[in-house]
Coordinates of C-alpha atoms in Angstrom, one line a residue:
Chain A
X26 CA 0.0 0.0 0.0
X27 CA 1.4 3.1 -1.2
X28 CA 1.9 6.2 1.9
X29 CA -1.6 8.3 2.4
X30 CA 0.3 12.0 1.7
X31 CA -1.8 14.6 3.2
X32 CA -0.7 18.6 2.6
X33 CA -1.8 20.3 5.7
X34 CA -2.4 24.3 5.2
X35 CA -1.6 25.5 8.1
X36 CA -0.2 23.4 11.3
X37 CA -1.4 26.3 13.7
X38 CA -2.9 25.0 16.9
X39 CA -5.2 22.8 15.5
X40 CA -3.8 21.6 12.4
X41 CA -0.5 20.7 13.8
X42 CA -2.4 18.3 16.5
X43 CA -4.5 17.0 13.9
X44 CA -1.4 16.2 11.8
X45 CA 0.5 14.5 14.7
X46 CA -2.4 12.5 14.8
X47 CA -2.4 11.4 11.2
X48 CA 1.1 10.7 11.2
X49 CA 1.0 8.6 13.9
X50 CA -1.4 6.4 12.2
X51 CA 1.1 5.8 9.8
X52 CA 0.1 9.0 7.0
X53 CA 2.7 11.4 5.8
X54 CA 2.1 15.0 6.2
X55 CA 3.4 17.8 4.7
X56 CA 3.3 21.8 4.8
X57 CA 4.4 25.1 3.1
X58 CA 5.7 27.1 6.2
X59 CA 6.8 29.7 3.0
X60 CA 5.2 33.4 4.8
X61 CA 4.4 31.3 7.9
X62 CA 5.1 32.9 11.4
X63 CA 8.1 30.9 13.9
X64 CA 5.6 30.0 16.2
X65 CA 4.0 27.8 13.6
X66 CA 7.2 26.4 12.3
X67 CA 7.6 25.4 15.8
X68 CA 4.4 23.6 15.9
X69 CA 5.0 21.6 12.5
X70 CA 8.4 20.3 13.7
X71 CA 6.9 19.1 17.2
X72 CA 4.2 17.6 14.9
X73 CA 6.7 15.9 12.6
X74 CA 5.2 17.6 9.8
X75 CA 7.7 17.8 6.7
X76 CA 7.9 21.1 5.0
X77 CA 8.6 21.0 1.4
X78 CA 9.5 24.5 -0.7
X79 CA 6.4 25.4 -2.7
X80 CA 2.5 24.5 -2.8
X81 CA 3.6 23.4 -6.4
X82 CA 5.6 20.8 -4.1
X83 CA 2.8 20.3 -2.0
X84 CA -0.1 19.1 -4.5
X85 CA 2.4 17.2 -5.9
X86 CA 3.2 15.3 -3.7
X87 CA 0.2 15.1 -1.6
X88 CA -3.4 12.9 -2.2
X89 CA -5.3 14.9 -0.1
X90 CA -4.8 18.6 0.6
X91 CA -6.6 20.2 4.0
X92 CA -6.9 23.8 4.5
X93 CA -7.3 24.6 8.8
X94 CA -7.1 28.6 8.8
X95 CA -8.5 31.8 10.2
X96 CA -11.8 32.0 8.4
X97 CA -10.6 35.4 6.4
X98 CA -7.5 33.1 4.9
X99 CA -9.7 30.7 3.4
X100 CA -9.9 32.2 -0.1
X101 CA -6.5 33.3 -0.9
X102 CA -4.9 30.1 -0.1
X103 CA -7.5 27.9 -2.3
X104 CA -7.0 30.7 -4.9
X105 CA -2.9 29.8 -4.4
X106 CA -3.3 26.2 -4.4
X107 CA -5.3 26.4 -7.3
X108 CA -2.8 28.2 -9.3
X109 CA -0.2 25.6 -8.3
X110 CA -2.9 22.9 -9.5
X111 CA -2.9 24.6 -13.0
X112 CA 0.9 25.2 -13.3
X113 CA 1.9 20.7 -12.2
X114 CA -1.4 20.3 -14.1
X115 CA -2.3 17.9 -10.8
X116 CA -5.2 16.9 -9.5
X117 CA -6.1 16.5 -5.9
X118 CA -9.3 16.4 -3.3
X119 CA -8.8 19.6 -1.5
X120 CA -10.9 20.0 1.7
X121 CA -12.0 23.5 3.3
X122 CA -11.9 23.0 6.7
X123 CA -12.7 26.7 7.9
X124 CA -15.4 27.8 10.0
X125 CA -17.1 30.3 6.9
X126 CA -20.3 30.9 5.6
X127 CA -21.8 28.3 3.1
X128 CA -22.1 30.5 0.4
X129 CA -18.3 31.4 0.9
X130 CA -17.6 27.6 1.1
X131 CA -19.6 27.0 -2.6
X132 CA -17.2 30.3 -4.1
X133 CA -13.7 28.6 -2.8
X134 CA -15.1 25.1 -4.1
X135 CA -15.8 26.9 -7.3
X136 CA -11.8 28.0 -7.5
X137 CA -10.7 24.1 -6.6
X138 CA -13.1 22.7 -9.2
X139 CA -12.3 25.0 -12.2
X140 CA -8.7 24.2 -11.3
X141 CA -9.6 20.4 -12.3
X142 CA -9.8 19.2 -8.9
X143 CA -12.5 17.4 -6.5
X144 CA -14.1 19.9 -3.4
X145 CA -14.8 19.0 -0.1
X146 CA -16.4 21.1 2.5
X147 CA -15.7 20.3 6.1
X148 CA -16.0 22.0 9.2
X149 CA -14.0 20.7 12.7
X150 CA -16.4 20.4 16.1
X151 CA -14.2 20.1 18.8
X152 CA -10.5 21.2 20.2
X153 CA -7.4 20.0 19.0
X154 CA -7.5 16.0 18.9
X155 CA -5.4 15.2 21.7
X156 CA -8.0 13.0 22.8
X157 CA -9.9 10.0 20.6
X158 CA -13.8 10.8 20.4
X159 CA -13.0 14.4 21.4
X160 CA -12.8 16.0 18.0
X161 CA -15.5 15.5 14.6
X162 CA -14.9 16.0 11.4
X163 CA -18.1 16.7 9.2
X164 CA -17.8 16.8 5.5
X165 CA -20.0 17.3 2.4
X166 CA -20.4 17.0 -1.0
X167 CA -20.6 14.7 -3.9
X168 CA -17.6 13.3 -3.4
X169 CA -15.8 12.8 0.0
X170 CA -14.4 9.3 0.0
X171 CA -10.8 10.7 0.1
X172 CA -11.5 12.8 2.9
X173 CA -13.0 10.1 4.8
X174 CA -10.4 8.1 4.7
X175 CA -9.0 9.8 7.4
X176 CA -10.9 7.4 9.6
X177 CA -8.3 5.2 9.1
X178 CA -5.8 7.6 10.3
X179 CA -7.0 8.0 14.0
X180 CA -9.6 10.8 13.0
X181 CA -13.5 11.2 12.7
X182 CA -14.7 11.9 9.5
X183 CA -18.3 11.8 9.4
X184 CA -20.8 12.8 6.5
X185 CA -23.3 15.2 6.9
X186 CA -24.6 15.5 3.1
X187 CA -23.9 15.5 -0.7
X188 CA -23.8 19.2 -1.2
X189 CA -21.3 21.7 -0.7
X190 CA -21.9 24.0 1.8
X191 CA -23.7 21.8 4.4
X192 CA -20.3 20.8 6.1
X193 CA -19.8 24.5 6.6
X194 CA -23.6 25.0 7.7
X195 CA -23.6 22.4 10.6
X196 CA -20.7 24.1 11.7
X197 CA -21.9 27.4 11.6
X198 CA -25.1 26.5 13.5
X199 CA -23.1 24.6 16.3
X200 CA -20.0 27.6 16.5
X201 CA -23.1 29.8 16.6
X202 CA -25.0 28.1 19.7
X203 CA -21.4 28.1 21.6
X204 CA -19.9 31.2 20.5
X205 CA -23.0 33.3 20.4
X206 CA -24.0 32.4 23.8
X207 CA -20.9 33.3 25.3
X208 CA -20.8 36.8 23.5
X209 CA -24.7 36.9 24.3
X210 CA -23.6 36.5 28.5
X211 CA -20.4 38.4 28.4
X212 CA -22.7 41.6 27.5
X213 CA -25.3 40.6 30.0
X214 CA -22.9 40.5 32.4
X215 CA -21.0 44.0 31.3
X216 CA -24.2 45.6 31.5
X217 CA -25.0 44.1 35.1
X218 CA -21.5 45.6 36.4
X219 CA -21.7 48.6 34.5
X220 CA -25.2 49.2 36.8
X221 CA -23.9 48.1 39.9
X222 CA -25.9 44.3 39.6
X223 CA -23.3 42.2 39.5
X224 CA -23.6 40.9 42.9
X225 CA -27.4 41.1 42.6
X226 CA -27.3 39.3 39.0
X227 CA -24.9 36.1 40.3
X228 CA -26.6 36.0 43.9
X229 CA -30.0 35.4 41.9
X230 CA -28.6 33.0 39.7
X231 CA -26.8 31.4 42.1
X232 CA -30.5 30.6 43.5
X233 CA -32.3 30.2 40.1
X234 CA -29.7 29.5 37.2
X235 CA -26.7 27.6 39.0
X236 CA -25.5 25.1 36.0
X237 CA -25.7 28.1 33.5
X238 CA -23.6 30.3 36.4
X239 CA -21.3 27.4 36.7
X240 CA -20.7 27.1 33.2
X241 CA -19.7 30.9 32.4
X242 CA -17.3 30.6 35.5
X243 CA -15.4 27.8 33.8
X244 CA -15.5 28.9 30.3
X245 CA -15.8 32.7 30.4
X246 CA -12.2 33.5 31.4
X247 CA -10.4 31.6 28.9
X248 CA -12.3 33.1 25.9
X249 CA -10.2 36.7 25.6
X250 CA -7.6 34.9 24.2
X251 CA -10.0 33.4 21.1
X252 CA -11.9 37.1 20.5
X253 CA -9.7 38.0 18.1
X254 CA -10.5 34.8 16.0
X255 CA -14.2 34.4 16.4
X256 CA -15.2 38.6 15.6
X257 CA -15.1 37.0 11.8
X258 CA -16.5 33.5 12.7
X259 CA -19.6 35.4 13.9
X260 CA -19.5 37.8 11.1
X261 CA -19.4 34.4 8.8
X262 CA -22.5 33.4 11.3
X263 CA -24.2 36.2 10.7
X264 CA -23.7 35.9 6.4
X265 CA -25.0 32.0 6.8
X266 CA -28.6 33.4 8.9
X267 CA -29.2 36.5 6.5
X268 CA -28.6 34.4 3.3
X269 CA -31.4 32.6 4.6
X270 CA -32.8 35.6 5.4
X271 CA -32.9 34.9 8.9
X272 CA -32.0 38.1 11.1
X273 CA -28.1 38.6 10.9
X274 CA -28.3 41.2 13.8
X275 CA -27.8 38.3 16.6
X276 CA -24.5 37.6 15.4
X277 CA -23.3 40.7 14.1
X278 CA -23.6 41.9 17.9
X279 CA -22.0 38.6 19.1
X280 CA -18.5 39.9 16.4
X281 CA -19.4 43.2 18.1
X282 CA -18.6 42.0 21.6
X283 CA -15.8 40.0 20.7
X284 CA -14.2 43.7 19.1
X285 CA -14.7 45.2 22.6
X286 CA -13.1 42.3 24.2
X287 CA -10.3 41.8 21.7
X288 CA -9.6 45.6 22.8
X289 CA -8.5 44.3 26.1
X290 CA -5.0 43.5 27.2
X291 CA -6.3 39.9 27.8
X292 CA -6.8 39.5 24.5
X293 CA -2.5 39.1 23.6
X294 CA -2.3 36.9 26.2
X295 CA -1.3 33.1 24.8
X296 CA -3.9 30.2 25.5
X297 CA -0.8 28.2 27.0
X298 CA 0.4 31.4 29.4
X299 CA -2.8 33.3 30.5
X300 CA -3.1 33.5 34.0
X301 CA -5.7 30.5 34.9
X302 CA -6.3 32.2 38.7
X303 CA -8.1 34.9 37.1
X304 CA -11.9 34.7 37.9
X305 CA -15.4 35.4 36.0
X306 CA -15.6 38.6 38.3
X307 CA -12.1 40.1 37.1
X308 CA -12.5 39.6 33.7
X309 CA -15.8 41.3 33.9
X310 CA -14.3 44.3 35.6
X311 CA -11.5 44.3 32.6
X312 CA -14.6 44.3 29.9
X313 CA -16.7 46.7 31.6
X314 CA -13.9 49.5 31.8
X315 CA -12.7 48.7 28.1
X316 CA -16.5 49.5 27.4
X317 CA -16.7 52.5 29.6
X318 CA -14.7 54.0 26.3
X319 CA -17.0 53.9 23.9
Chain B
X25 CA -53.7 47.2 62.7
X26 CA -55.3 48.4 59.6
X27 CA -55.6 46.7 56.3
X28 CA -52.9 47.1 53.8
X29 CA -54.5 48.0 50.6
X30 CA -52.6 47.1 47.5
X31 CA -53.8 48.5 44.2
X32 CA -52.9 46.5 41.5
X33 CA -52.6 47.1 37.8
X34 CA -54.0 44.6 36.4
X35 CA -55.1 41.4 37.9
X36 CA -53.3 39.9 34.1
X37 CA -51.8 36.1 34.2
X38 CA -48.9 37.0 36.7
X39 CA -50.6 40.3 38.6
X40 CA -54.0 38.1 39.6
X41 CA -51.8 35.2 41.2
X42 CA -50.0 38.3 43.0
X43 CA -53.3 40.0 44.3
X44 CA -54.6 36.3 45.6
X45 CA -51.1 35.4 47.5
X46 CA -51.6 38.7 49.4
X47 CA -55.2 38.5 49.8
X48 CA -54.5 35.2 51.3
X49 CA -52.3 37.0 53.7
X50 CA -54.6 39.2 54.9
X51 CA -54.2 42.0 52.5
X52 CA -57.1 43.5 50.2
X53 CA -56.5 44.0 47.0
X54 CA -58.4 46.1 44.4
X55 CA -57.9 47.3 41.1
X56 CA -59.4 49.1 38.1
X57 CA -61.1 47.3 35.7
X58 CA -62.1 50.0 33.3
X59 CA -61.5 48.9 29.8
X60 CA -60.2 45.6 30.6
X61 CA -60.6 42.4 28.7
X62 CA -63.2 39.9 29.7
X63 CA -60.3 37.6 30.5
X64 CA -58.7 39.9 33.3
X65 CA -61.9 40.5 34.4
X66 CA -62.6 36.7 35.2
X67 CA -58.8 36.6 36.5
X68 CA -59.8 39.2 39.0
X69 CA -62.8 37.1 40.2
X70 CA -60.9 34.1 40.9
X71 CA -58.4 35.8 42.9
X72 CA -60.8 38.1 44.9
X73 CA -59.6 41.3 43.9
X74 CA -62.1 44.1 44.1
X75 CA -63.0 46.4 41.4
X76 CA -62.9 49.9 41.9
X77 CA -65.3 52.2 39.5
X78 CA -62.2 54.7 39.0
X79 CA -58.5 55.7 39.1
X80 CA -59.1 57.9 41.4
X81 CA -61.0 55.6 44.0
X82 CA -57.8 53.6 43.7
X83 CA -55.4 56.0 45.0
X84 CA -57.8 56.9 47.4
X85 CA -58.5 53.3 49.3
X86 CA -54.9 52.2 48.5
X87 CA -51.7 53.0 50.0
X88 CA -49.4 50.9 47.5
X89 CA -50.2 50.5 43.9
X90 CA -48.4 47.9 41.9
X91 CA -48.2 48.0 38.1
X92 CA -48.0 44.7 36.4
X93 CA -48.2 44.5 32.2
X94 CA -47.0 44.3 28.7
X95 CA -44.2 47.0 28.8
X96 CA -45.3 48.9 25.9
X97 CA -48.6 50.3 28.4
X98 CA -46.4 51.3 31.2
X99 CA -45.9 54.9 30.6
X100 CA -49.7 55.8 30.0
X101 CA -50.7 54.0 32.7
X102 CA -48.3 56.1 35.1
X103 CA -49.6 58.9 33.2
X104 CA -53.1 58.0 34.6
X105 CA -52.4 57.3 37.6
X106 CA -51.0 60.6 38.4
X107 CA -54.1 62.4 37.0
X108 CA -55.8 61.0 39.5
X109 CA -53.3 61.8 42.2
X110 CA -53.5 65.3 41.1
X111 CA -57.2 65.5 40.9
X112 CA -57.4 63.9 44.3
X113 CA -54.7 65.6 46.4
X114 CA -53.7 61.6 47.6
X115 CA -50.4 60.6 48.1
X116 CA -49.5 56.9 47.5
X117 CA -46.3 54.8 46.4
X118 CA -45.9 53.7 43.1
X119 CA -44.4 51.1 41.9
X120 CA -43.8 50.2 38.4
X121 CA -42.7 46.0 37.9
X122 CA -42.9 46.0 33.8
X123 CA -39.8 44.7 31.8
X124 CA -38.3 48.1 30.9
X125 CA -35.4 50.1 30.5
X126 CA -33.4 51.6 33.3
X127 CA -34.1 54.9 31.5
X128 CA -37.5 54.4 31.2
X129 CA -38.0 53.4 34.2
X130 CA -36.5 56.5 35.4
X131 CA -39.1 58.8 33.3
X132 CA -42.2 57.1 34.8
X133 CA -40.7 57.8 38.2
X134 CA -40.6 61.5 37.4
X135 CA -44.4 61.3 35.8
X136 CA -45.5 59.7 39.6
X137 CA -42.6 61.9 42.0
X138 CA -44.1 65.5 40.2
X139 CA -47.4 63.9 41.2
X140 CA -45.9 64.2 45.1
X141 CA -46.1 60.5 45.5
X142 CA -43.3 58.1 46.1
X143 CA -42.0 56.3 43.4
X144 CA -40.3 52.3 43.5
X145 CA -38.8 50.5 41.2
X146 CA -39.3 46.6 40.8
X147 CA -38.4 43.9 38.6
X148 CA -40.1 40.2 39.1
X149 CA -37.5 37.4 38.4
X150 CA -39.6 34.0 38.3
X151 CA -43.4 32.9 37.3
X152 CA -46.5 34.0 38.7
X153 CA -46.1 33.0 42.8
X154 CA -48.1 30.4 42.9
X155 CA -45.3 28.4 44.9
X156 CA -43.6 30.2 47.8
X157 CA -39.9 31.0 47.2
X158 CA -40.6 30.4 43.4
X159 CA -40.7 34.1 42.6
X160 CA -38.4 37.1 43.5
X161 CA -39.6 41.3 43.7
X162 CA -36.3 43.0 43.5
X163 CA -37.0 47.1 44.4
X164 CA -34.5 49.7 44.2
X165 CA -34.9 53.5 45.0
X166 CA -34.3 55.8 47.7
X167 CA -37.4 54.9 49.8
X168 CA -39.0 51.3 49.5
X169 CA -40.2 50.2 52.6
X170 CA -43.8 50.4 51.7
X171 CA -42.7 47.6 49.1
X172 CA -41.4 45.5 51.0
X173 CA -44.4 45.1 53.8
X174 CA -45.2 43.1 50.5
X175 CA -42.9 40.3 52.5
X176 CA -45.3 40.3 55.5
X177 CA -48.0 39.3 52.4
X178 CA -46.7 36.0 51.3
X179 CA -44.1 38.0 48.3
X180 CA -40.5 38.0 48.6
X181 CA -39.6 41.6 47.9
X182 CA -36.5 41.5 47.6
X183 CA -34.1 45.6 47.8
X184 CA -31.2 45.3 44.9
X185 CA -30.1 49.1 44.8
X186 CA -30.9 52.9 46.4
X187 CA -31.4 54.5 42.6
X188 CA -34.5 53.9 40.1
X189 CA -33.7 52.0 37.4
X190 CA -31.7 49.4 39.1
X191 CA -34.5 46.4 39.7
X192 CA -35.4 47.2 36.2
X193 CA -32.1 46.5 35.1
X194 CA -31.5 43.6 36.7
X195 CA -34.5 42.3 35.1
X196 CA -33.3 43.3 32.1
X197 CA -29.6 40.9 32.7
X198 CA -32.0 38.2 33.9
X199 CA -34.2 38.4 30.8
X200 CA -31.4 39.0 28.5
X201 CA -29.7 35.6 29.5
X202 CA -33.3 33.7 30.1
X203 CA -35.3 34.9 27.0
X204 CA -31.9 35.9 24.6
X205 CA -30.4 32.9 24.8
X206 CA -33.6 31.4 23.9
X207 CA -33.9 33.8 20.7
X208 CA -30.2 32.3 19.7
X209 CA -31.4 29.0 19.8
X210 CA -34.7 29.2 18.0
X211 CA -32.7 31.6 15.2
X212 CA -29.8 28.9 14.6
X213 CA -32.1 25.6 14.6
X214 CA -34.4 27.5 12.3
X215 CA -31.1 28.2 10.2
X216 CA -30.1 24.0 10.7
X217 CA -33.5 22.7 9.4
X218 CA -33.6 25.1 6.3
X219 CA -30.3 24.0 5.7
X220 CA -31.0 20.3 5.7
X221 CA -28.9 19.8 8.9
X222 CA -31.5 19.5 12.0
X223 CA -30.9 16.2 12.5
X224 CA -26.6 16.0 12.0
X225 CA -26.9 19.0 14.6
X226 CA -29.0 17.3 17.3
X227 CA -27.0 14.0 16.7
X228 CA -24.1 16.3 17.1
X229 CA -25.5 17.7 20.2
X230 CA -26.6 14.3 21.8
X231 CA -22.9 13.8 21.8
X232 CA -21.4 17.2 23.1
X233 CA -24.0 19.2 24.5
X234 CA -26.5 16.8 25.9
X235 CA -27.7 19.5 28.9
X236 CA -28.2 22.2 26.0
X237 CA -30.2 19.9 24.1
X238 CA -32.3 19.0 27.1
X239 CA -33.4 22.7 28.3
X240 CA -34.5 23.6 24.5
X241 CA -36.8 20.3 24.4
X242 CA -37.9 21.2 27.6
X243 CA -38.2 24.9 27.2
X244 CA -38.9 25.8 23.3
X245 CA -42.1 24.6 22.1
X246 CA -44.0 27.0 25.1
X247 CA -42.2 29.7 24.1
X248 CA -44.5 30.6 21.3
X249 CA -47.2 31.7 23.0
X250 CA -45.1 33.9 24.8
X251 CA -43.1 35.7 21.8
X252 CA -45.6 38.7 21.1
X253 CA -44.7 40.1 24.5
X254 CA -41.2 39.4 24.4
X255 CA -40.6 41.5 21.4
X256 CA -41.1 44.5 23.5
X257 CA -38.9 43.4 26.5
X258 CA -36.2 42.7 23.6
X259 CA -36.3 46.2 22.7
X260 CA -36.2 47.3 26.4
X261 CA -32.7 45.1 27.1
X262 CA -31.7 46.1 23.5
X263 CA -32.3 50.2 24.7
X264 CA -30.6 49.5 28.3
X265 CA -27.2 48.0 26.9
X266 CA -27.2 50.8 24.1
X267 CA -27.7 53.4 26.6
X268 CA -24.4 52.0 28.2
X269 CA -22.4 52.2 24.9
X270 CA -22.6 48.6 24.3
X271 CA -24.0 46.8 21.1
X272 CA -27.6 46.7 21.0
X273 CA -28.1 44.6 18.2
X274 CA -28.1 41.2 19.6
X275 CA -31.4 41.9 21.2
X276 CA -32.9 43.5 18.2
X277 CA -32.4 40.6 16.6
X278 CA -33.9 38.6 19.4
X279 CA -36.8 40.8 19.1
X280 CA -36.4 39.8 15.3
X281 CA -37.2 36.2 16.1
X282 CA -40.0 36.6 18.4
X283 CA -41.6 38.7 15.6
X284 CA -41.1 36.0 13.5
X285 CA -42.4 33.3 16.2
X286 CA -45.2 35.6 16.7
X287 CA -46.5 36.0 13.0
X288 CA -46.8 32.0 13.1
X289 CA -50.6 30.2 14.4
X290 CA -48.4 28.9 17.8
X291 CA -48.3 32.3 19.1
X292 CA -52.1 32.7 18.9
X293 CA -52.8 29.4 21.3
X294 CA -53.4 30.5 24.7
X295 CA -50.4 29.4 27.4
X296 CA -53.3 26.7 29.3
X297 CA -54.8 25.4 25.9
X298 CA -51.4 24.8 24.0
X299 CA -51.0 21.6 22.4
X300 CA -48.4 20.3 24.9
X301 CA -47.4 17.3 23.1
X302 CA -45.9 19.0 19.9
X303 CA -41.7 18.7 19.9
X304 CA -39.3 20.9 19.3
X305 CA -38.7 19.3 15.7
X306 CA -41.9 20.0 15.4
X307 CA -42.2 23.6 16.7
X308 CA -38.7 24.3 14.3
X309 CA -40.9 22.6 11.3
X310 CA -43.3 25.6 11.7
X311 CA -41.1 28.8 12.3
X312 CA -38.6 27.0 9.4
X313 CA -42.2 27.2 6.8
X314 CA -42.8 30.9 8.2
X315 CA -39.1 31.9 7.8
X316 CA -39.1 30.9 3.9
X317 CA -41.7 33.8 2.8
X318 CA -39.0 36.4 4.2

């Protein structure tokens, strides 16, 4: 059996996890860490990711090509692959793994597929998966066999549908129940402290709401460090409701709340170094005198 | 010891369950009938409450008078009530407990207060009292011990602050968490179904999100009947965080939804007659249909 190659665009936090996990199931993996920062160079060698000179390099070399980026990268780099498909005159699956709106997935599938090559759409539910069972891996379209042979390589593909698009979607609506009501009870929560209620808010939810209390003391204080990310995840959110013509006004207020709390100081802190002691109270004080500001 | 005489307008679904707690603790209560539904009349019946021919025999036989509705009839009814404070030279304290803004709250106090009467604010947190200790009157303002003899009368009045506007507003975080994060849902499973991912979501959900899951199959298919009013309280909390400097549009667009909701047949059954086996599938089914003619 020849060796499953799988190009990995980018191994940032999740994608170099995702690609240690591959190639301890006996896949190769490879990158382009051309433009990419040190930090993430440092990730792919930890992973055992090989880097190779150009995406030229890349889809030729590689079977199966997965794009895990910041949702406003997505296009440019399935626009550069697809240049590099034209100029080997290779063809590949290439998957969009990015947390975008559907109708942006069905553009970038467009570029892959008028480059001669097969589209996946895919969305990740989950962390990094440093645990089995802790991670999914939903993909659509008409053709996602390749894709879902990453089963056999310690991950969880799963189906969702034939069409392009849906991937993305289930995503979306997931990321949107998560995310959004996190930004939806860091305003609440603002506005309580801002009035002088922020005793009176917890003391009556510590009578009337405790597991809902309980759960924006463990997660709250760890977001800051993700609000830079997810202000365009919820603008993509947003996109995905009004195409449907759905209100997108939920969502554009959850990016608006993540803007006020990427403004903080918190928000340059590193996942792996911010201080864990701080509590739900503290980071509430931070966000309410950022937003005193405005 | 004389009677306490609690006004109260009006004996609707949650003020009639109020006037029959206190009248079962010795209180009387009476209210104002005038131009009331058939409906509140019957209410006021069951729970005992007297009717008054007039306004102004109200603020003369009471010495509290408690305002209970929809939040768009609050101001008028202030107005109304200090007409007939003028035109009878009484004195009386006030106390508005609708879902408003802090800064509306804060008007109505100045329509009662240049009327020479003292004015309270309240929020209630909780369903109509028909158990004890299921429902919680916060007050705030400078003088509210006439509102919390309510405590000697079977209520838990509850003081949350010395300025007006403060019970309202933590009504307004209590609703915003309860009632917005309600909106999120409905808005994002509406978004799932018309995608043609309800099911890959809820599986997805069973999995990671199992307590979610359970409160909106518990909680979502009453909430129909409910939406017309909450699309005023939406606009309250949307005005309260704006009038802080932070983003109001995650509660216009919950107001949004409940409009939506509210233009569908559900929101015209009647909170007793409701057909209490349909499921939330089913409930999603019906706002998914209405969303499509958007």
């Amino acid at each position: 059996m020849s060796t499953f190659t799988v190009g990995l665009l980018s191994p940032g936090d999740m994608g170099h996890v995702v690609g240690q996990v591959a190639i301890a199931s006996g896949a190769r993996v490879i990158t382009c860490l051309n433009g990419r920062s040190e930090r993430t160079r440092k990730l792919a060698e930890i992973a055992g990711i090989e880097d190779v000179p150009t995406y030229s390099d890349l889809v030729r070399e590689a079977s199966l090509v997965i794009c895990i980026l910041v949702p406003a990268a997505s296009e440019s780099v399935a626009a550069r692959v697809a240049d590099a498909l034209k100029e080997t005159n290779e063809q590949i699956v290439y998957t969009d793994c990015n947390a975008i709106a559907p109708a942006t997935t069905v553009r970038i599938g467009k570029i892959i597929e008028n480059a001669g090559s097969v589209f996946v759409d895919a969305g990740i539910i989950g962390g990094p998966p440093r645990q089995p069972g802790g991670t999914r891996f939903y993909c659509s379209g008409p053709d996602t066999s390749v894709f879902e042979k990453l089963n056999d390589y310690g991950l969880d593909a799963r189906k969702v549908g034939d069409e392009i698009g849906q991937a993305s979607g289930l995503k979306m609506c997931y990321a949107a129940q998560t995310k959004g009501t996190t930004a939806l009870q860091t305003e609440l929560l603002i506005a309580a402290r801002r009035m002088g209620l922020y005793e009176g808010l917890i003391a009556e939810w510590e009578m009337s709401q405790q597991d809902r209390l309980a759960g924006m003391e463990r997660g709250l204080p760890g977001m800051p460090t993700k609000a830079k990310r997810w202000i365009g995840e919820m603008e993509e959110i947003a996109k995905t409701f009004g195409d449907l013509g759905l209100t997108p006004k939920i969502y554009e207020g959850a990016a608006d709340m993540y803007r006020l709390v990427s403004e903080t100081p918190l928000a340059d802190e590193a996942p792996e170094t911010r201080d864990r002691s701080r509590t739900l109270a503290q980071v509430i004080d931070i966000f309410a005198e950022q937003s005193k500001s405005k």
